[in-house]
Amino acid sequence: MKHVVILISGRGSNMEAIVRAQIPGARIVAVISNRPDAGGLEFAARHSIASQVVDHRAFPSREAFDAALAELIDGFSPDLVVLAGFMRVLTDAFVSRYAGRLLNIHPSLLPSFPGLHTHRRALEAGVRVHGTTVHFVTPTLDCGPIVIQAAVPVLPGDDEASLAARVLVQEHRIYPQAVRWFVEGRLRLTEAGGVRVEGESDGPIGWTVPPVEA
Ligand code: GAR
């Protein structure tokens, strides 16, 4: 069994999607939040998953918070750490400690729109296609090797909320898929800085474009 620790800051719907996927060979050993009021903690408790809070406001520095967080995570002997709406910038030391076993989901088609307010910025930029990305975490924010992406159309009349909702549906598809691949041991970091999914066909691997909505 691969031990998976999931970090959240809020609603936790991606965490929920991963738990509900019941990925063979994966055991969600803990859900950890940096916010005591994160909605996702309730779901974890209801599903008898160990849940913990490390409140970043209780620490004098980013380094001190990350060190405490890492100590807690390591107590669960994780094979994989999953950032699921975890809204803290992590120190290089933290990222290096979990190199190759730290995944994040970001609500845009990276490398477009790293950082915050991605849906608003996509609308402002007038892009016709938007989406979401699961990637390995590296020290540069929202920049690591891409595992899987899903694209959605930007429709006339969209606002931030409607676009975010369309993207979220795809997040709930691709994050469990990425975790499944990791747990199956099929993700390979390539020398070129990308990710190869072993056993997938020859084409551009690890991407998916869902059907365009009417
Ligand atoms: C998701 O849309 C995720 O992509 C985003 O936060 C949301 C969390 O939703 N993450 C980031 O913006 C990370 N920079 P959830 O709590 O319902 O999973």
JSON list of C-alpha atoms and ligand atoms in Angstrom, two decimals:
[
{"chain": "A", "resi": 1, "resn": "MET", "atom": "CA", "xyz": [0.00, 0.00, 0.00]},
{"chain": "A", "resi": 2, "resn": "LYS", "atom": "CA", "xyz": [1.27, 3.45, -0.91]},
{"chain": "A", "resi": 3, "resn": "HIS", "atom": "CA", "xyz": [0.72, 6.02, 1.81]},
{"chain": "A", "resi": 4, "resn": "VAL", "atom": "CA", "xyz": [-0.81, 9.26, 0.55]},
{"chain": "A", "resi": 5, "resn": "VAL", "atom": "CA", "xyz": [-0.95, 12.46, 2.62]},
{"chain": "A", "resi": 6, "resn": "ILE", "atom": "CA", "xyz": [-3.24, 15.19, 1.29]},
{"chain": "A", "resi": 7, "resn": "LEU", "atom": "CA", "xyz": [-2.77, 18.86, 2.18]},
{"chain": "A", "resi": 8, "resn": "ILE", "atom": "CA", "xyz": [-5.71, 21.24, 1.94]},
{"chain": "A", "resi": 9, "resn": "SER", "atom": "CA", "xyz": [-6.58, 24.81, 2.88]},
{"chain": "A", "resi": 10, "resn": "GLY", "atom": "CA", "xyz": [-10.30, 24.98, 2.20]},
{"chain": "A", "resi": 11, "resn": "ARG", "atom": "CA", "xyz": [-13.26, 23.19, 0.67]},
{"chain": "A", "resi": 12, "resn": "GLY", "atom": "CA", "xyz": [-11.27, 20.08, -0.18]},
{"chain": "A", "resi": 13, "resn": "SER", "atom": "CA", "xyz": [-13.31, 18.93, -3.17]},
{"chain": "A", "resi": 14, "resn": "ASN", "atom": "CA", "xyz": [-10.20, 17.60, -4.93]},
{"chain": "A", "resi": 15, "resn": "MET", "atom": "CA", "xyz": [-9.22, 15.69, -1.80]},
{"chain": "A", "resi": 16, "resn": "GLU", "atom": "CA", "xyz": [-12.76, 14.31, -1.77]},
{"chain": "A", "resi": 17, "resn": "ALA", "atom": "CA", "xyz": [-12.49, 13.23, -5.42]},
{"chain": "A", "resi": 18, "resn": "ILE", "atom": "CA", "xyz": [-9.24, 11.40, -4.67]},
{"chain": "A", "resi": 19, "resn": "VAL", "atom": "CA", "xyz": [-10.72, 9.67, -1.62]},
{"chain": "A", "resi": 20, "resn": "ARG", "atom": "CA", "xyz": [-13.89, 8.71, -3.49]},
{"chain": "A", "resi": 21, "resn": "ALA", "atom": "CA", "xyz": [-11.84, 7.27, -6.36]},
{"chain": "A", "resi": 22, "resn": "GLN", "atom": "CA", "xyz": [-10.75, 4.45, -4.03]},
{"chain": "A", "resi": 23, "resn": "ILE", "atom": "CA", "xyz": [-7.50, 4.02, -5.91]},
{"chain": "A", "resi": 24, "resn": "PRO", "atom": "CA", "xyz": [-6.25, 0.46, -5.61]},
{"chain": "A", "resi": 25, "resn": "GLY", "atom": "CA", "xyz": [-2.93, 0.33, -3.80]},
{"chain": "A", "resi": 26, "resn": "ALA", "atom": "CA", "xyz": [-3.37, 3.79, -2.26]},
{"chain": "A", "resi": 27, "resn": "ARG", "atom": "CA", "xyz": [-4.19, 4.50, 1.35]},
{"chain": "A", "resi": 28, "resn": "ILE", "atom": "CA", "xyz": [-5.06, 8.07, 2.30]},
{"chain": "A", "resi": 29, "resn": "VAL", "atom": "CA", "xyz": [-3.29, 8.14, 5.64]},
{"chain": "A", "resi": 30, "resn": "ALA", "atom": "CA", "xyz": [-3.90, 11.77, 6.54]},
{"chain": "A", "resi": 31, "resn": "VAL", "atom": "CA", "xyz": [-5.49, 15.03, 5.53]},
{"chain": "A", "resi": 32, "resn": "ILE", "atom": "CA", "xyz": [-3.65, 18.06, 6.85]},
{"chain": "A", "resi": 33, "resn": "SER", "atom": "CA", "xyz": [-4.87, 21.64, 6.69]},
{"chain": "A", "resi": 34, "resn": "ASN", "atom": "CA", "xyz": [-3.11, 24.91, 7.45]},
{"chain": "A", "resi": 35, "resn": "ARG", "atom": "CA", "xyz": [-6.50, 26.41, 8.33]},
{"chain": "A", "resi": 36, "resn": "PRO", "atom": "CA", "xyz": [-8.57, 25.14, 11.25]},
{"chain": "A", "resi": 37, "resn": "ASP", "atom": "CA", "xyz": [-11.81, 26.10, 9.46]},
{"chain": "A", "resi": 38, "resn": "ALA", "atom": "CA", "xyz": [-11.10, 24.22, 6.21]},
{"chain": "A", "resi": 39, "resn": "GLY", "atom": "CA", "xyz": [-14.35, 22.62, 5.07]},
{"chain": "A", "resi": 40, "resn": "GLY", "atom": "CA", "xyz": [-12.55, 19.51, 3.85]},
{"chain": "A", "resi": 41, "resn": "LEU", "atom": "CA", "xyz": [-11.60, 18.50, 7.40]},
{"chain": "A", "resi": 42, "resn": "GLU", "atom": "CA", "xyz": [-15.18, 17.51, 8.06]},
{"chain": "A", "resi": 43, "resn": "PHE", "atom": "CA", "xyz": [-15.25, 15.13, 5.09]},
{"chain": "A", "resi": 44, "resn": "ALA", "atom": "CA", "xyz": [-11.99, 13.54, 6.28]},
{"chain": "A", "resi": 45, "resn": "ALA", "atom": "CA", "xyz": [-13.39, 13.03, 9.77]},
{"chain": "A", "resi": 46, "resn": "ARG", "atom": "CA", "xyz": [-16.62, 11.52, 8.39]},
{"chain": "A", "resi": 47, "resn": "HIS", "atom": "CA", "xyz": [-14.51, 9.06, 6.39]},
{"chain": "A", "resi": 48, "resn": "SER", "atom": "CA", "xyz": [-12.33, 8.14, 9.37]},
{"chain": "A", "resi": 49, "resn": "ILE", "atom": "CA", "xyz": [-9.22, 9.63, 7.81]},
{"chain": "A", "resi": 50, "resn": "ALA", "atom": "CA", "xyz": [-6.75, 11.09, 10.28]},
{"chain": "A", "resi": 51, "resn": "SER", "atom": "CA", "xyz": [-7.03, 14.86, 10.02]},
{"chain": "A", "resi": 52, "resn": "GLN", "atom": "CA", "xyz": [-4.67, 17.40, 11.48]},
{"chain": "A", "resi": 53, "resn": "VAL", "atom": "CA", "xyz": [-4.26, 21.16, 11.47]},
{"chain": "A", "resi": 54, "resn": "VAL", "atom": "CA", "xyz": [-0.97, 23.02, 11.39]},
{"chain": "A", "resi": 55, "resn": "ASP", "atom": "CA", "xyz": [-2.06, 26.65, 11.58]},
{"chain": "A", "resi": 56, "resn": "HIS", "atom": "CA", "xyz": [0.52, 28.72, 9.71]},
{"chain": "A", "resi": 57, "resn": "ARG", "atom": "CA", "xyz": [-0.40, 31.78, 11.79]},
{"chain": "A", "resi": 58, "resn": "ALA", "atom": "CA", "xyz": [1.13, 30.13, 14.85]},
{"chain": "A", "resi": 59, "resn": "PHE", "atom": "CA", "xyz": [4.62, 30.16, 13.32]},
{"chain": "A", "resi": 60, "resn": "PRO", "atom": "CA", "xyz": [7.09, 33.04, 13.18]},
{"chain": "A", "resi": 61, "resn": "SER", "atom": "CA", "xyz": [8.34, 32.22, 9.68]},
{"chain": "A", "resi": 62, "resn": "ARG", "atom": "CA", "xyz": [7.62, 30.23, 6.56]},
{"chain": "A", "resi": 63, "resn": "GLU", "atom": "CA", "xyz": [10.61, 28.02, 7.41]},
{"chain": "A", "resi": 64, "resn": "ALA", "atom": "CA", "xyz": [9.28, 27.22, 10.88]},
{"chain": "A", "resi": 65, "resn": "PHE", "atom": "CA", "xyz": [5.83, 26.39, 9.52]},
{"chain": "A", "resi": 66, "resn": "ASP", "atom": "CA", "xyz": [7.21, 24.16, 6.78]},
{"chain": "A", "resi": 67, "resn": "ALA", "atom": "CA", "xyz": [9.47, 22.34, 9.26]},
{"chain": "A", "resi": 68, "resn": "ALA", "atom": "CA", "xyz": [6.53, 21.59, 11.56]},
{"chain": "A", "resi": 69, "resn": "LEU", "atom": "CA", "xyz": [4.40, 20.53, 8.62]},
{"chain": "A", "resi": 70, "resn": "ALA", "atom": "CA", "xyz": [7.12, 18.20, 7.31]},
{"chain": "A", "resi": 71, "resn": "GLU", "atom": "CA", "xyz": [7.56, 16.64, 10.74]},
{"chain": "A", "resi": 72, "resn": "LEU", "atom": "CA", "xyz": [3.85, 15.89, 10.92]},
{"chain": "A", "resi": 73, "resn": "ILE", "atom": "CA", "xyz": [3.75, 14.55, 7.35]},
{"chain": "A", "resi": 74, "resn": "ASP", "atom": "CA", "xyz": [6.76, 12.32, 7.92]},
{"chain": "A", "resi": 75, "resn": "GLY", "atom": "CA", "xyz": [4.99, 10.71, 10.87]},
{"chain": "A", "resi": 76, "resn": "PHE", "atom": "CA", "xyz": [2.66, 9.15, 8.30]},
{"chain": "A", "resi": 77, "resn": "SER", "atom": "CA", "xyz": [5.55, 7.70, 6.22]},
{"chain": "A", "resi": 78, "resn": "PRO", "atom": "CA", "xyz": [4.18, 9.11, 2.97]},
{"chain": "A", "resi": 79, "resn": "ASP", "atom": "CA", "xyz": [5.02, 7.73, -0.45]},
{"chain": "A", "resi": 80, "resn": "LEU", "atom": "CA", "xyz": [3.16, 10.66, -1.99]},
{"chain": "A", "resi": 81, "resn": "VAL", "atom": "CA", "xyz": [2.16, 14.11, -0.78]},
{"chain": "A", "resi": 82, "resn": "VAL", "atom": "CA", "xyz": [-0.76, 15.68, -2.63]},
{"chain": "A", "resi": 83, "resn": "LEU", "atom": "CA", "xyz": [-1.44, 19.41, -2.57]},
{"chain": "A", "resi": 84, "resn": "ALA", "atom": "CA", "xyz": [-5.18, 19.79, -3.10]},
{"chain": "A", "resi": 85, "resn": "GLY", "atom": "CA", "xyz": [-6.01, 23.46, -2.89]},
{"chain": "A", "resi": 86, "resn": "PHE", "atom": "CA", "xyz": [-3.19, 24.00, -0.41]},
{"chain": "A", "resi": 87, "resn": "MET", "atom": "CA", "xyz": [-2.74, 27.76, -0.60]},
{"chain": "A", "resi": 88, "resn": "ARG", "atom": "CA", "xyz": [0.71, 28.24, 0.92]},
{"chain": "A", "resi": 89, "resn": "VAL", "atom": "CA", "xyz": [3.92, 28.91, -0.93]},
{"chain": "A", "resi": 90, "resn": "LEU", "atom": "CA", "xyz": [6.36, 26.22, 0.20]},
{"chain": "A", "resi": 91, "resn": "THR", "atom": "CA", "xyz": [10.03, 26.71, 0.97]},
{"chain": "A", "resi": 92, "resn": "ASP", "atom": "CA", "xyz": [12.71, 25.15, -1.21]},
{"chain": "A", "resi": 93, "resn": "ALA", "atom": "CA", "xyz": [13.70, 22.92, 1.72]},
{"chain": "A", "resi": 94, "resn": "PHE", "atom": "CA", "xyz": [10.18, 21.50, 1.94]},
{"chain": "A", "resi": 95, "resn": "VAL", "atom": "CA", "xyz": [9.93, 20.98, -1.80]},
{"chain": "A", "resi": 96, "resn": "SER", "atom": "CA", "xyz": [13.33, 19.25, -1.97]},
{"chain": "A", "resi": 97, "resn": "ARG", "atom": "CA", "xyz": [12.44, 16.95, 0.89]},
{"chain": "A", "resi": 98, "resn": "TYR", "atom": "CA", "xyz": [9.53, 15.56, -1.13]},
{"chain": "A", "resi": 99, "resn": "ALA", "atom": "CA", "xyz": [11.15, 15.80, -4.57]},
{"chain": "A", "resi": 100, "resn": "GLY", "atom": "CA", "xyz": [9.50, 13.39, -6.99]},
{"chain": "A", "resi": 101, "resn": "ARG", "atom": "CA", "xyz": [6.66, 12.59, -4.59]},
{"chain": "A", "resi": 102, "resn": "LEU", "atom": "CA", "xyz": [4.89, 15.94, -4.32]},
{"chain": "A", "resi": 103, "resn": "LEU", "atom": "CA", "xyz": [1.98, 16.71, -6.66]},
{"chain": "A", "resi": 104, "resn": "ASN", "atom": "CA", "xyz": [-0.06, 19.87, -7.06]},
{"chain": "A", "resi": 105, "resn": "ILE", "atom": "CA", "xyz": [-3.17, 20.81, -8.99]},
{"chain": "A", "resi": 106, "resn": "HIS", "atom": "CA", "xyz": [-3.35, 24.27, -10.47]},
{"chain": "A", "resi": 107, "resn": "PRO", "atom": "CA", "xyz": [-6.45, 25.84, -12.01]},
{"chain": "A", "resi": 108, "resn": "SER", "atom": "CA", "xyz": [-5.01, 26.82, -15.40]},
{"chain": "A", "resi": 109, "resn": "LEU", "atom": "CA", "xyz": [-3.26, 25.30, -18.37]},
{"chain": "A", "resi": 110, "resn": "LEU", "atom": "CA", "xyz": [0.28, 25.88, -17.18]},
{"chain": "A", "resi": 111, "resn": "PRO", "atom": "CA", "xyz": [2.54, 27.56, -18.07]},
{"chain": "A", "resi": 112, "resn": "SER", "atom": "CA", "xyz": [-0.28, 30.06, -18.64]},
{"chain": "A", "resi": 113, "resn": "PHE", "atom": "CA", "xyz": [-1.51, 31.84, -15.55]},
{"chain": "A", "resi": 114, "resn": "PRO", "atom": "CA", "xyz": [0.66, 30.64, -12.67]},
{"chain": "A", "resi": 115, "resn": "GLY", "atom": "CA", "xyz": [-0.25, 32.19, -9.31]},
{"chain": "A", "resi": 116, "resn": "LEU", "atom": "CA", "xyz": [-3.63, 33.41, -8.13]},
{"chain": "A", "resi": 117, "resn": "HIS", "atom": "CA", "xyz": [-6.97, 34.44, -9.71]},
{"chain": "A", "resi": 118, "resn": "THR", "atom": "CA", "xyz": [-6.41, 32.24, -12.74]},
{"chain": "A", "resi": 119, "resn": "HIS", "atom": "CA", "xyz": [-10.03, 32.24, -13.95]},
{"chain": "A", "resi": 120, "resn": "ARG", "atom": "CA", "xyz": [-10.33, 36.02, -13.78]},
{"chain": "A", "resi": 121, "resn": "ARG", "atom": "CA", "xyz": [-7.03, 36.41, -15.61]},
{"chain": "A", "resi": 122, "resn": "ALA", "atom": "CA", "xyz": [-8.03, 33.90, -18.28]},
{"chain": "A", "resi": 123, "resn": "LEU", "atom": "CA", "xyz": [-11.24, 35.87, -18.91]},
{"chain": "A", "resi": 124, "resn": "GLU", "atom": "CA", "xyz": [-9.34, 39.16, -19.01]},
{"chain": "A", "resi": 125, "resn": "ALA", "atom": "CA", "xyz": [-6.85, 37.71, -21.46]},
{"chain": "A", "resi": 126, "resn": "GLY", "atom": "CA", "xyz": [-9.68, 36.57, -23.73]},
{"chain": "A", "resi": 127, "resn": "VAL", "atom": "CA", "xyz": [-8.39, 33.02, -24.07]},
{"chain": "A", "resi": 128, "resn": "ARG", "atom": "CA", "xyz": [-10.81, 30.61, -25.75]},
{"chain": "A", "resi": 129, "resn": "VAL", "atom": "CA", "xyz": [-9.47, 27.55, -23.97]},
{"chain": "A", "resi": 130, "resn": "HIS", "atom": "CA", "xyz": [-8.72, 27.28, -20.26]},
{"chain": "A", "resi": 131, "resn": "GLY", "atom": "CA", "xyz": [-8.22, 24.34, -17.94]},
{"chain": "A", "resi": 132, "resn": "THR", "atom": "CA", "xyz": [-6.26, 22.71, -15.20]},
{"chain": "A", "resi": 133, "resn": "THR", "atom": "CA", "xyz": [-2.90, 21.02, -14.65]},
{"chain": "A", "resi": 134, "resn": "VAL", "atom": "CA", "xyz": [-1.51, 18.40, -12.30]},
{"chain": "A", "resi": 135, "resn": "HIS", "atom": "CA", "xyz": [2.24, 18.72, -11.97]},
{"chain": "A", "resi": 136, "resn": "PHE", "atom": "CA", "xyz": [5.16, 17.66, -9.82]},
{"chain": "A", "resi": 137, "resn": "VAL", "atom": "CA", "xyz": [6.18, 20.45, -7.49]},
{"chain": "A", "resi": 138, "resn": "THR", "atom": "CA", "xyz": [9.58, 22.06, -7.93]},
{"chain": "A", "resi": 139, "resn": "PRO", "atom": "CA", "xyz": [10.95, 25.15, -6.18]},
{"chain": "A", "resi": 140, "resn": "THR", "atom": "CA", "xyz": [9.65, 27.57, -8.83]},
{"chain": "A", "resi": 141, "resn": "LEU", "atom": "CA", "xyz": [5.96, 28.21, -8.19]},
{"chain": "A", "resi": 142, "resn": "ASP", "atom": "CA", "xyz": [3.54, 26.39, -10.50]},
{"chain": "A", "resi": 143, "resn": "CYS", "atom": "CA", "xyz": [6.36, 25.36, -12.77]},
{"chain": "A", "resi": 144, "resn": "GLY", "atom": "CA", "xyz": [7.13, 21.65, -12.28]},
{"chain": "A", "resi": 145, "resn": "PRO", "atom": "CA", "xyz": [6.87, 18.78, -14.77]},
{"chain": "A", "resi": 146, "resn": "ILE", "atom": "CA", "xyz": [3.33, 18.37, -16.06]},
{"chain": "A", "resi": 147, "resn": "VAL", "atom": "CA", "xyz": [1.60, 15.02, -15.46]},
{"chain": "A", "resi": 148, "resn": "ILE", "atom": "CA", "xyz": [-1.84, 15.65, -16.94]},
{"chain": "A", "resi": 149, "resn": "GLN", "atom": "CA", "xyz": [-3.97, 18.54, -18.14]},
{"chain": "A", "resi": 150, "resn": "ALA", "atom": "CA", "xyz": [-7.61, 18.99, -19.03]},
{"chain": "A", "resi": 151, "resn": "ALA", "atom": "CA", "xyz": [-8.93, 21.77, -21.21]},
{"chain": "A", "resi": 152, "resn": "VAL", "atom": "CA", "xyz": [-12.32, 23.43, -21.15]},
{"chain": "A", "resi": 153, "resn": "PRO", "atom": "CA", "xyz": [-13.82, 25.98, -23.50]},
{"chain": "A", "resi": 154, "resn": "VAL", "atom": "CA", "xyz": [-14.36, 29.56, -22.39]},
{"chain": "A", "resi": 155, "resn": "LEU", "atom": "CA", "xyz": [-17.95, 30.24, -23.40]},
{"chain": "A", "resi": 156, "resn": "PRO", "atom": "CA", "xyz": [-19.59, 33.56, -24.24]},
{"chain": "A", "resi": 157, "resn": "GLY", "atom": "CA", "xyz": [-21.14, 34.94, -21.09]},
{"chain": "A", "resi": 158, "resn": "ASP", "atom": "CA", "xyz": [-18.79, 33.12, -18.76]},
{"chain": "A", "resi": 159, "resn": "ASP", "atom": "CA", "xyz": [-17.88, 34.80, -15.52]},
{"chain": "A", "resi": 160, "resn": "GLU", "atom": "CA", "xyz": [-15.29, 33.75, -12.98]},
{"chain": "A", "resi": 161, "resn": "ALA", "atom": "CA", "xyz": [-17.72, 31.46, -11.16]},
{"chain": "A", "resi": 162, "resn": "SER", "atom": "CA", "xyz": [-19.03, 29.64, -14.22]},
{"chain": "A", "resi": 163, "resn": "LEU", "atom": "CA", "xyz": [-15.55, 29.13, -15.61]},
{"chain": "A", "resi": 164, "resn": "ALA", "atom": "CA", "xyz": [-14.21, 27.94, -12.24]},
{"chain": "A", "resi": 165, "resn": "ALA", "atom": "CA", "xyz": [-17.06, 25.44, -11.97]},
{"chain": "A", "resi": 166, "resn": "ARG", "atom": "CA", "xyz": [-16.34, 24.04, -15.44]},
{"chain": "A", "resi": 167, "resn": "VAL", "atom": "CA", "xyz": [-12.64, 23.69, -14.60]},
{"chain": "A", "resi": 168, "resn": "LEU", "atom": "CA", "xyz": [-13.39, 22.07, -11.24]},
{"chain": "A", "resi": 169, "resn": "VAL", "atom": "CA", "xyz": [-15.31, 19.23, -12.89]},
{"chain": "A", "resi": 170, "resn": "GLN", "atom": "CA", "xyz": [-12.16, 18.41, -14.84]},
{"chain": "A", "resi": 171, "resn": "GLU", "atom": "CA", "xyz": [-9.93, 18.74, -11.78]},
{"chain": "A", "resi": 172, "resn": "HIS", "atom": "CA", "xyz": [-11.97, 16.00, -10.15]},
{"chain": "A", "resi": 173, "resn": "ARG", "atom": "CA", "xyz": [-11.26, 13.75, -13.16]},
{"chain": "A", "resi": 174, "resn": "ILE", "atom": "CA", "xyz": [-7.56, 14.37, -13.62]},
{"chain": "A", "resi": 175, "resn": "TYR", "atom": "CA", "xyz": [-6.29, 14.48, -10.05]},
{"chain": "A", "resi": 176, "resn": "PRO", "atom": "CA", "xyz": [-7.40, 10.94, -9.16]},
{"chain": "A", "resi": 177, "resn": "GLN", "atom": "CA", "xyz": [-5.96, 9.82, -12.52]},
{"chain": "A", "resi": 178, "resn": "ALA", "atom": "CA", "xyz": [-2.58, 11.36, -11.74]},
{"chain": "A", "resi": 179, "resn": "VAL", "atom": "CA", "xyz": [-2.54, 9.81, -8.26]},
{"chain": "A", "resi": 180, "resn": "ARG", "atom": "CA", "xyz": [-3.49, 6.44, -9.76]},
{"chain": "A", "resi": 181, "resn": "TRP", "atom": "CA", "xyz": [-0.58, 6.63, -12.21]},
{"chain": "A", "resi": 182, "resn": "PHE", "atom": "CA", "xyz": [1.80, 7.57, -9.40]},
{"chain": "A", "resi": 183, "resn": "VAL", "atom": "CA", "xyz": [0.62, 4.74, -7.18]},
{"chain": "A", "resi": 184, "resn": "GLU", "atom": "CA", "xyz": [0.96, 2.29, -10.07]},
{"chain": "A", "resi": 185, "resn": "GLY", "atom": "CA", "xyz": [4.57, 3.46, -10.39]},
{"chain": "A", "resi": 186, "resn": "ARG", "atom": "CA", "xyz": [4.05, 4.58, -13.97]},
{"chain": "A", "resi": 187, "resn": "LEU", "atom": "CA", "xyz": [5.21, 8.19, -13.83]},
{"chain": "A", "resi": 188, "resn": "ARG", "atom": "CA", "xyz": [8.74, 8.81, -15.08]},
{"chain": "A", "resi": 189, "resn": "LEU", "atom": "CA", "xyz": [10.49, 12.15, -15.01]},
{"chain": "A", "resi": 190, "resn": "THR", "atom": "CA", "xyz": [12.26, 12.58, -18.34]},
{"chain": "A", "resi": 191, "resn": "GLU", "atom": "CA", "xyz": [15.65, 14.17, -18.90]},
{"chain": "A", "resi": 192, "resn": "ALA", "atom": "CA", "xyz": [13.96, 16.89, -20.89]},
{"chain": "A", "resi": 193, "resn": "GLY", "atom": "CA", "xyz": [12.09, 17.92, -17.75]},
{"chain": "A", "resi": 194, "resn": "GLY", "atom": "CA", "xyz": [8.75, 16.36, -18.61]},
{"chain": "A", "resi": 195, "resn": "VAL", "atom": "CA", "xyz": [6.80, 13.36, -17.45]},
{"chain": "A", "resi": 196, "resn": "ARG", "atom": "CA", "xyz": [6.24, 10.11, -19.25]},
{"chain": "A", "resi": 197, "resn": "VAL", "atom": "CA", "xyz": [3.41, 7.76, -18.29]},
{"chain": "A", "resi": 198, "resn": "GLU", "atom": "CA", "xyz": [4.59, 4.21, -18.77]},
{"chain": "A", "resi": 199, "resn": "GLY", "atom": "CA", "xyz": [2.24, 1.99, -20.68]},
{"chain": "A", "resi": 200, "resn": "GLU", "atom": "CA", "xyz": [0.32, 4.83, -22.30]},
{"chain": "A", "resi": 201, "resn": "SER", "atom": "CA", "xyz": [0.28, 5.05, -26.09]},
{"chain": "A", "resi": 202, "resn": "ASP", "atom": "CA", "xyz": [2.92, 6.88, -28.09]},
{"chain": "A", "resi": 203, "resn": "GLY", "atom": "CA", "xyz": [1.14, 10.19, -28.55]},
{"chain": "A", "resi": 204, "resn": "PRO", "atom": "CA", "xyz": [1.51, 13.17, -26.29]},
{"chain": "A", "resi": 205, "resn": "ILE", "atom": "CA", "xyz": [1.12, 11.34, -23.05]},
{"chain": "A", "resi": 206, "resn": "GLY", "atom": "CA", "xyz": [-0.64, 12.47, -19.95]},
{"chain": "A", "resi": 207, "resn": "TRP", "atom": "CA", "xyz": [-3.05, 14.91, -21.50]},
{"chain": "A", "resi": 208, "resn": "THR", "atom": "CA", "xyz": [-6.73, 14.78, -22.02]},
{"chain": "A", "resi": 209, "resn": "VAL", "atom": "CA", "xyz": [-9.20, 17.05, -23.68]},
{"chain": "A", "resi": 210, "resn": "PRO", "atom": "CA", "xyz": [-12.74, 16.37, -22.61]},
{"chain": "A", "resi": 211, "resn": "PRO", "atom": "CA", "xyz": [-15.62, 16.78, -25.05]},
{"chain": "A", "resi": 212, "resn": "VAL", "atom": "CA", "xyz": [-16.56, 20.39, -25.66]},
{"chain": "A", "resi": 213, "resn": "GLU", "atom": "CA", "xyz": [-19.83, 21.27, -23.98]},
{"chain": "A", "resi": 214, "resn": "ALA", "atom": "CA", "xyz": [-22.75, 22.42, -26.10]},
{"chain": "B", "resi": 1, "resn": "GAR", "atom": "C1", "xyz": [-8.79, 24.11, -6.95]},
{"chain": "B", "resi": 1, "resn": "GAR", "atom": "O1", "xyz": [-9.43, 24.71, -8.04]},
{"chain": "B", "resi": 1, "resn": "GAR", "atom": "C2", "xyz": [-7.30, 24.07, -7.16]},
{"chain": "B", "resi": 1, "resn": "GAR", "atom": "O2", "xyz": [-6.91, 23.94, -8.49]},
{"chain": "B", "resi": 1, "resn": "GAR", "atom": "C3", "xyz": [-6.90, 25.42, -6.62]},
{"chain": "B", "resi": 1, "resn": "GAR", "atom": "O3", "xyz": [-7.71, 25.64, -5.52]},
{"chain": "B", "resi": 1, "resn": "GAR", "atom": "C4", "xyz": [-8.94, 24.95, -5.70]},
{"chain": "B", "resi": 1, "resn": "GAR", "atom": "C5", "xyz": [-9.18, 24.12, -4.47]},
{"chain": "B", "resi": 1, "resn": "GAR", "atom": "O4", "xyz": [-10.45, 23.56, -4.47]},
{"chain": "B", "resi": 1, "resn": "GAR", "atom": "N1", "xyz": [-5.52, 25.44, -6.29]},
{"chain": "B", "resi": 1, "resn": "GAR", "atom": "C6", "xyz": [-4.75, 26.50, -6.40]},
{"chain": "B", "resi": 1, "resn": "GAR", "atom": "O5", "xyz": [-5.16, 27.59, -6.78]},
{"chain": "B", "resi": 1, "resn": "GAR", "atom": "C7", "xyz": [-3.31, 26.27, -6.02]},
{"chain": "B", "resi": 1, "resn": "GAR", "atom": "N2", "xyz": [-2.52, 27.39, -6.38]},
{"chain": "B", "resi": 1, "resn": "GAR", "atom": "P1", "xyz": [-10.80, 22.38, -3.48]},
{"chain": "B", "resi": 1, "resn": "GAR", "atom": "O6", "xyz": [-10.38, 22.85, -2.08]},
{"chain": "B", "resi": 1, "resn": "GAR", "atom": "O7", "xyz": [-12.28, 22.23, -3.59]},
{"chain": "B", "resi": 1, "resn": "GAR", "atom": "O8", "xyz": [-10.04, 21.17, -3.91]}
]
